[in-house]
Tab-separated table of C-alpha atoms in Angstrom:
chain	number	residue	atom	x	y	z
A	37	UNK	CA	143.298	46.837	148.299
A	38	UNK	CA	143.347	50.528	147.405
A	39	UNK	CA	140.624	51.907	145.281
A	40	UNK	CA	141.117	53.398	142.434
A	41	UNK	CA	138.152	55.721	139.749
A	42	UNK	CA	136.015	57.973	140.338
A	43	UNK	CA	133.108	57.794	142.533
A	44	UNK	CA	129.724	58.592	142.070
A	45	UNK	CA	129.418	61.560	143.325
A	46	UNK	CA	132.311	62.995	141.691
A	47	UNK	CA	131.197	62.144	138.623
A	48	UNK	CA	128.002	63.715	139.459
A	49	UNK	CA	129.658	67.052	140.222
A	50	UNK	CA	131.897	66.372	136.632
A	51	UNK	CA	128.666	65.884	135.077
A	52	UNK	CA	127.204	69.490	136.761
A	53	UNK	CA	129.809	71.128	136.157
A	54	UNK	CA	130.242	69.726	132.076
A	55	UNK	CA	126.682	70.939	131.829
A	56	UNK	CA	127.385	74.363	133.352
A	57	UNK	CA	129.657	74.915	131.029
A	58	UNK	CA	127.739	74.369	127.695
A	59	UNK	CA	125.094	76.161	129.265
A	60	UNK	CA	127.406	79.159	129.986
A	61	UNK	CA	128.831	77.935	125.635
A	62	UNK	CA	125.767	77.795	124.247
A	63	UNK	CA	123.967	80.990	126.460
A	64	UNK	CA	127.313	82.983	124.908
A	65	UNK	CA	126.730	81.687	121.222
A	66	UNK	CA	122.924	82.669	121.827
A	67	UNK	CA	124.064	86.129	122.245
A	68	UNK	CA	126.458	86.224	119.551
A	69	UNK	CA	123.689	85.190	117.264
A	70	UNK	CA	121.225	87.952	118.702
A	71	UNK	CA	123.425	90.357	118.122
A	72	UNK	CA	124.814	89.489	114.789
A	73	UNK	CA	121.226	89.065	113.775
A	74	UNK	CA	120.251	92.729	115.230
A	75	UNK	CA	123.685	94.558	113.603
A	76	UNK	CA	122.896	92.661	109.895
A	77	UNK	CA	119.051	94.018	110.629
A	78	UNK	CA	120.132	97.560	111.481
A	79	UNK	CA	122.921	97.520	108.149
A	80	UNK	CA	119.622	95.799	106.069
A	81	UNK	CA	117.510	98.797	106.950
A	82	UNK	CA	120.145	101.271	106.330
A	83	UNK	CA	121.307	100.196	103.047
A	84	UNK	CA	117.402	100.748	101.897
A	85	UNK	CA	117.255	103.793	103.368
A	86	UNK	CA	120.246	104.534	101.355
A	87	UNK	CA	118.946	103.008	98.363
A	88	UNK	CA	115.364	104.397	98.599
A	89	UNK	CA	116.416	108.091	99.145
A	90	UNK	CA	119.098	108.019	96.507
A	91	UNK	CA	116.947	107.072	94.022
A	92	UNK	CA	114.084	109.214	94.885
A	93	UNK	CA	115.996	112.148	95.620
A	94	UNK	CA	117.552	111.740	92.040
A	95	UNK	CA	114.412	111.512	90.544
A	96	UNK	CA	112.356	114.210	91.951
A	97	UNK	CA	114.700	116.657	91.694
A	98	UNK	CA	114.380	116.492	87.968
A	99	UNK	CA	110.957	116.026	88.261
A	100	UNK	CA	109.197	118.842	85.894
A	101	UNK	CA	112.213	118.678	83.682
A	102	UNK	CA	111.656	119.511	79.676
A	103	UNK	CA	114.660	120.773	78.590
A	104	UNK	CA	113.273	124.497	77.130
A	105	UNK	CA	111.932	125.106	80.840
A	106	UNK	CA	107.973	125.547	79.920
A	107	UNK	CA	106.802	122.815	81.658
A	108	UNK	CA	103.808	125.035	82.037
A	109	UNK	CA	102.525	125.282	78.842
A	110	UNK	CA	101.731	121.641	77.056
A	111	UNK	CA	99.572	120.735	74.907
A	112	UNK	CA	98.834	116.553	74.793
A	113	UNK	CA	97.188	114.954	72.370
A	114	UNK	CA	96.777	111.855	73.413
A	115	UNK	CA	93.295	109.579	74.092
A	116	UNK	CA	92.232	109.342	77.423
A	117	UNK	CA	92.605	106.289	78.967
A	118	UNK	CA	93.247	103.847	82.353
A	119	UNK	CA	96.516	104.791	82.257
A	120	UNK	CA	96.019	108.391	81.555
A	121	UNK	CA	97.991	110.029	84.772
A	122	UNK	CA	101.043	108.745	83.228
A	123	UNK	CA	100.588	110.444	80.169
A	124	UNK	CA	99.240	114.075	80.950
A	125	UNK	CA	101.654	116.498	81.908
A	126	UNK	CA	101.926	117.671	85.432
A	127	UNK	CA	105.528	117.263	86.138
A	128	UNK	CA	104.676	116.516	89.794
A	129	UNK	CA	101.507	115.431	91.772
A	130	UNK	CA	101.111	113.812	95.016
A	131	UNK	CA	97.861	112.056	96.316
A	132	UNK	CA	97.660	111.353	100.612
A	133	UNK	CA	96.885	108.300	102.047
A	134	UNK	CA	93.638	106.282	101.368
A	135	UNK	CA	93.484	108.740	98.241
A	136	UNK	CA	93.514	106.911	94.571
A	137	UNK	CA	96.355	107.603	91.884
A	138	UNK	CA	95.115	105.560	88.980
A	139	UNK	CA	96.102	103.262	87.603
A	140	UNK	CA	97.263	102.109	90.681
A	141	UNK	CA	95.295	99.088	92.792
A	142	UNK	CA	94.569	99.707	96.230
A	143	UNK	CA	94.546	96.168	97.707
A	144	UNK	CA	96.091	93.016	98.850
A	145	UNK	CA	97.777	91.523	95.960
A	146	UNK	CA	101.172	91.734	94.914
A	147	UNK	CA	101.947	94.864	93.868
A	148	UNK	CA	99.106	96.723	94.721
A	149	UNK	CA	99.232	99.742	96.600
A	150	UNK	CA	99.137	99.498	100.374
A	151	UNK	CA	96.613	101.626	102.203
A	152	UNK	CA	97.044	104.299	104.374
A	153	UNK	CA	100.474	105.504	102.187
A	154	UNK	CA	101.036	108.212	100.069
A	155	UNK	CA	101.996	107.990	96.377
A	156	UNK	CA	103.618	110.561	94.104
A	157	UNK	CA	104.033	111.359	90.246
A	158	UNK	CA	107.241	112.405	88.821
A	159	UNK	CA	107.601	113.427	85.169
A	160	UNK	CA	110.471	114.918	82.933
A	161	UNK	CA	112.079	113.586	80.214
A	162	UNK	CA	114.787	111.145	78.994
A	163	UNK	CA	117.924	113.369	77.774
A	164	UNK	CA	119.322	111.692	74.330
A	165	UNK	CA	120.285	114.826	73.015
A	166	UNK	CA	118.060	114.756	69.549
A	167	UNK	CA	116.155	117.738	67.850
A	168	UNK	CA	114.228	118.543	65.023
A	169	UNK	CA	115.061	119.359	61.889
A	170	UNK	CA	111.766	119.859	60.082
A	171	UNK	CA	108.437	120.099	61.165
A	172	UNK	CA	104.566	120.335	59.309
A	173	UNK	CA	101.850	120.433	59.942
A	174	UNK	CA	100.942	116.744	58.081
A	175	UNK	CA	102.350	114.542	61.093
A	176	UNK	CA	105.822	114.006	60.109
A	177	UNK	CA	109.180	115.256	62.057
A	178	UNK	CA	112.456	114.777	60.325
A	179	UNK	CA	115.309	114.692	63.339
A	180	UNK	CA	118.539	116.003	63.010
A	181	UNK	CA	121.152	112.876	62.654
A	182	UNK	CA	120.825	109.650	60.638
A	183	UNK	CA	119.589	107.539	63.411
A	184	UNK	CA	116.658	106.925	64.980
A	185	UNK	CA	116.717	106.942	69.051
A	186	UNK	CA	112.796	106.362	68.706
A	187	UNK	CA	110.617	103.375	68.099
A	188	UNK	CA	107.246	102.707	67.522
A	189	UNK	CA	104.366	103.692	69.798
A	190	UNK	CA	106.784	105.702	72.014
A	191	UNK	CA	105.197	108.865	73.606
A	192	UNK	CA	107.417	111.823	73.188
A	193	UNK	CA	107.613	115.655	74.240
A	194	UNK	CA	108.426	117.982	71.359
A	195	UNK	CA	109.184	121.394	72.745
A	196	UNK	CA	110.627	125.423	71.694
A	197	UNK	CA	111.028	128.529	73.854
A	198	UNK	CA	107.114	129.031	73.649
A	199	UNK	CA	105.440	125.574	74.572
A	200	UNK	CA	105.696	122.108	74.390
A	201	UNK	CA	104.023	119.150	73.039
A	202	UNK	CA	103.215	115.602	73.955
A	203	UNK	CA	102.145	112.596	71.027
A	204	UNK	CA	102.841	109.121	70.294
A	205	UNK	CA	105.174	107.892	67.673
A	206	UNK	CA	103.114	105.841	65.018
A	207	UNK	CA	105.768	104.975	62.285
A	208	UNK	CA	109.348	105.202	62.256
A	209	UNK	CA	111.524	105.046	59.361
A	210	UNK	CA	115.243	106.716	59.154
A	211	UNK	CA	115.137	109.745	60.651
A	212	UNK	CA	111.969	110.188	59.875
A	213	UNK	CA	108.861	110.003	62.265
A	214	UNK	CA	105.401	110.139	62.049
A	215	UNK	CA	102.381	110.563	64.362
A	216	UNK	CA	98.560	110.140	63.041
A	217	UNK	CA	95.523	110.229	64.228
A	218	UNK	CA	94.627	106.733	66.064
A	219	UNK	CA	93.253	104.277	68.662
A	220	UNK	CA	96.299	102.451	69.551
A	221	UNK	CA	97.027	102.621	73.116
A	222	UNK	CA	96.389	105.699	74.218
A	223	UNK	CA	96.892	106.692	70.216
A	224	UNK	CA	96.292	110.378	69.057
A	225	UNK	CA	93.226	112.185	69.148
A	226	UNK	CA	94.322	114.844	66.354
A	227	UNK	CA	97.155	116.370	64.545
A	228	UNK	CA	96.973	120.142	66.331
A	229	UNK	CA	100.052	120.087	68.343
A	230	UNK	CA	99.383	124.004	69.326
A	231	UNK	CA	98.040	125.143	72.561
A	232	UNK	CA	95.388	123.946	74.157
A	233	UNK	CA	95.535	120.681	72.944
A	234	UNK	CA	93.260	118.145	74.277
A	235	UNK	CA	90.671	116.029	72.512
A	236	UNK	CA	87.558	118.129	73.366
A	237	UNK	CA	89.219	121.500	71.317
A	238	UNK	CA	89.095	122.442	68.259
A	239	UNK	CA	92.777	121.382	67.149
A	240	UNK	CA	95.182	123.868	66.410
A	241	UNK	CA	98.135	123.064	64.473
A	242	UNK	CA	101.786	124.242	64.928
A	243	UNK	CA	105.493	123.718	63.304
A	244	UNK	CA	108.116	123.592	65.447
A	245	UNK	CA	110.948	125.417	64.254
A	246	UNK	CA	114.370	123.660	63.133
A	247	UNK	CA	116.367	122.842	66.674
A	248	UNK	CA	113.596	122.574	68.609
A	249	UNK	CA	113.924	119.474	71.119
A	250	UNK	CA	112.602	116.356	70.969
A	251	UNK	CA	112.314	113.549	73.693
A	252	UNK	CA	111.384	110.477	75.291
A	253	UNK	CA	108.798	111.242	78.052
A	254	UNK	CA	109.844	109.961	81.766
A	255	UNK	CA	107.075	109.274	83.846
A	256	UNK	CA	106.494	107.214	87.397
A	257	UNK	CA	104.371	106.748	89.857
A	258	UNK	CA	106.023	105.555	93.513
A	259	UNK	CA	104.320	103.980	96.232
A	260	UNK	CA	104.116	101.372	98.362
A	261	UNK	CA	103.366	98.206	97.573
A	262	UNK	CA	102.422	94.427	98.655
A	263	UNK	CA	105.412	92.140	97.881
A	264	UNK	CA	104.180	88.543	98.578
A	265	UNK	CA	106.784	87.714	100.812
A	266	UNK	CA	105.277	88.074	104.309
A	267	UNK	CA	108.602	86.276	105.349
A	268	UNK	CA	110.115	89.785	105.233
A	269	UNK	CA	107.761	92.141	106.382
A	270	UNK	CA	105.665	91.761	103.250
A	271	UNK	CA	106.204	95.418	101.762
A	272	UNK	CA	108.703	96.959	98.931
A	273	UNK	CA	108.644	100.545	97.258
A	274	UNK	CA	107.344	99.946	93.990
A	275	UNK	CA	107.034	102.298	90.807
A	276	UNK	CA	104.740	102.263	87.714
A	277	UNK	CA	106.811	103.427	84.922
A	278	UNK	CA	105.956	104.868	81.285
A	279	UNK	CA	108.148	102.540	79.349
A	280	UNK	CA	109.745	102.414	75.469
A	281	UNK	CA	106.425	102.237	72.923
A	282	UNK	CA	104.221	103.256	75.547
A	283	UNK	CA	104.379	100.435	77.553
A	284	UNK	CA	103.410	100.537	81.361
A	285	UNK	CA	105.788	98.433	83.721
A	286	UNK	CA	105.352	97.789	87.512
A	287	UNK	CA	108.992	97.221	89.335
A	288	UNK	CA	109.584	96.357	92.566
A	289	UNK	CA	112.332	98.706	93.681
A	290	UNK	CA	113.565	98.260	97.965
A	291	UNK	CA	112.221	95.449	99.748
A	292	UNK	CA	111.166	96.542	103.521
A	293	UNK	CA	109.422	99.789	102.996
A	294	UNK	CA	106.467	99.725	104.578
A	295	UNK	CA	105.218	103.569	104.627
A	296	UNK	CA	105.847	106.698	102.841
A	297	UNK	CA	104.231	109.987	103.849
A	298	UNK	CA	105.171	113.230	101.984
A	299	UNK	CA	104.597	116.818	102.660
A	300	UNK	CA	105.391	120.000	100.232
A	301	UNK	CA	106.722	123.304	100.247
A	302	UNK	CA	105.451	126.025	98.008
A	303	UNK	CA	107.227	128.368	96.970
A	304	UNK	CA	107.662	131.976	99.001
A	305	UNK	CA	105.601	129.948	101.842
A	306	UNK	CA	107.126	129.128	105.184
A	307	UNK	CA	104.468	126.011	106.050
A	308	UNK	CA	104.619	122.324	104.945
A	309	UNK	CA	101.626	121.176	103.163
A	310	UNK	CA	99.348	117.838	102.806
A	311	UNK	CA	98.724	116.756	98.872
A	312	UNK	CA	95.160	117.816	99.215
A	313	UNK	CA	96.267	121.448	100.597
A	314	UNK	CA	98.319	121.589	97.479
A	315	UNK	CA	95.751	120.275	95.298
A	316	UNK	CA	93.412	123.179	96.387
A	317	UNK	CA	95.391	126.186	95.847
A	318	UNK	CA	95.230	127.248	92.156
A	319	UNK	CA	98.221	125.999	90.459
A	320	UNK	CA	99.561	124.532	93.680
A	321	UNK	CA	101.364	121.886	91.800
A	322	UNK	CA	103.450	124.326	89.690
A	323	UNK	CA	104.481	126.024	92.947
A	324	UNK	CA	105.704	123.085	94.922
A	325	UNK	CA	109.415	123.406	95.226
A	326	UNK	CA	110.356	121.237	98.111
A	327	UNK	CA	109.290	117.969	99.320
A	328	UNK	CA	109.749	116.305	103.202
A	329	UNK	CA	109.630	112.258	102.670
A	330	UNK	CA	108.998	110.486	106.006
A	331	UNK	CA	110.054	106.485	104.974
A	332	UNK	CA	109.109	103.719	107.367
A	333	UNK	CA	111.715	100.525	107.118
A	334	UNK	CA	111.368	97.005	108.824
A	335	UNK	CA	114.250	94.524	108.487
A	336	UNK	CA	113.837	91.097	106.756
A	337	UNK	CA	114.871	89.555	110.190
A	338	UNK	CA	112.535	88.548	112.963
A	339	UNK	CA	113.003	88.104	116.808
A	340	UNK	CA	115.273	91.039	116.882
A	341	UNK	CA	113.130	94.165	117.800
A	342	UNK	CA	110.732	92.837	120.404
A	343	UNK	CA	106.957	91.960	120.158
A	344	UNK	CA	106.001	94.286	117.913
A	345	UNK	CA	105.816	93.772	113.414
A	346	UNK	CA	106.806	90.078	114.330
A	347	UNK	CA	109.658	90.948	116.406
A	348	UNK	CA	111.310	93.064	113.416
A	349	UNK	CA	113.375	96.224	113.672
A	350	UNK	CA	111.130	99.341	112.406
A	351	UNK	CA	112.875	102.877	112.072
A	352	UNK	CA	111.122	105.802	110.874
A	353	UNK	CA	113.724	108.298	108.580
A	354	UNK	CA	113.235	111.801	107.238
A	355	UNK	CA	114.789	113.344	104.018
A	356	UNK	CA	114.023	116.968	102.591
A	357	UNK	CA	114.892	117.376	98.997
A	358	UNK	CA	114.432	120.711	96.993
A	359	UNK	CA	113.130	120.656	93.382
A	360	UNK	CA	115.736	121.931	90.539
A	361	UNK	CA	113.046	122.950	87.895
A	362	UNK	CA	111.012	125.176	90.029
């Protein structure tokens, strides 16, 4: 009788050779993935690069920014308080790592600075196009228009050709506003919006002249900060902002940032230089004209760079941006 099947060897070597096969599948799709994984991790990181230097670079190169360009003559008049680097004028100021920018945490916790980064200030002011109309000495501007672009508690920069002036809105009614002497937070210390302003001086009071501009003040600090989400690397650029009626917001801005280190140029100078150089030169700030941003980025994905930050992709970028106002 003639036999007919397989036997058992040949369905052995079926068997090998069906396994081979998926091995050869699946060792294929394995790749696939690796790579699709690595080219989504590389677009991730550039897209915040993209992101984070966009923004930045916008932002700092208005820094200093006061619309009658005498950013170095401004009187405040505002209480001291935690929160007082947001309010006094300096247009720009950096602090190196390990170095403290209050109001800004140093620590662990969700949005609290990371250590060993730098941080920066950047100031200027939010163009709505209003001025004044008419000024005393009593605490009252009347703005030019009907409406009102200003609310309560807002802290605003009045400025002419000669100086400008920083104060917090206390009542608001038309186009009428009015700024007393207070404790709200920060509140005014006095009425003197002249030169030198400040609470320890003797106040010395000034009317701005019909025209003369009046604004929101911008102000933010940028660092980097602790995210919660370890899942992705754990870090995020972050900014402190001065918001409408003098609130103070913390924002998460570009997840997977993990360091930012920032040198300056002075002006006429052919050297790049630390915050604390700058900081020791007399009126180093109001020379600084350029900045160099170094921005460490890690992707969201893991067990696509190797054994290093969890086996995520890390690339280091350089930008150079050059101050406007300066």
């Amino acid at each position: 009788m003639k036999q007919t099947g397989l036997t058992l060897i040949e369905l052995m070597i079926s068997m090998v050779l069906g396994l081979m096969l998926l091995a050869g599948v699946s060792s294929l799709f394995q790749a696939n993935k690796q790579t699709f994984q690595s080219n989504q991790s590389l677009s991730q990181i550039q897209e915040s690069v993209r992101t984070t230097f966009g923004i930045l670079s916008r932002e700092l190169r208005q820094t200093g920014y006061t619309k009658c360009g005498n950013g170095n003559n401004v009187a405040s008049i505002l209480n001291s308080t935690a929160n007082e680097n947001l309010y006094k004028w300096r247009g720009i100021y950096g602090v190196d790592k390990n170095v403290v920018l209050a109001p800004i945490v140093t620590g662990t916790g969700v949005g609290e600075r990371v250590a060993d980064t730098s941080a920066i200030l950047v100031q200027g002011l939010q163009e709505l196009g209003y001025s004044v109309a008419k000024h005393d000495t009593t605490g009252q501007f009347i703005l030019n228009g009907s409406t009102m672009p200003f609310q309560v508690n807002d802290i605003l920069m009045v400025c002419d050709y000669s100086q400008a002036s920083i104060f917090q809105v206390n009542t608001v009614s038309g186009n009428k506003l009015n700024y007393t002497k207070a404790s709200a937070n920060p509140g005014n210390c006095q009425l003197g919006l002249g030169l030198p302003g400040g609470c320890a001086n003797t106040p010395f009071y000034i009317a701005y002249s019909p025209n003369s501009s009046i604004e929101r003040l911008v102000s933010s600090i940028w660092y980097i900060g602790n995210n919660g989400r370890t899942e992705e690397g754990g870090r995020s650029l972050y900014r402190m902002r001065l918001a409408n009626q003098g609130q103070v917001l913390t924002e998460e801005v570009v997840a997977g940032i993990t360091g930012l280190d920032i040198d300056y140029h002075l002006k006429d100078k052919n050297s790049w230089n630390t915050a604390a150089e700058v900081t020791a030169i007399t009126n180093g700030w109001q020379q600084v004209d350029g900045l160099k941003l170094r921005l460490s980025v890690i992707s969201a994905n893991s067990n696509v760079g190797g054994n290093r930050n969890d086996g995520r992709l890390q690339r280091t970028f350089t930008q150079t941006i050059a101050l406007r106002n300066r």
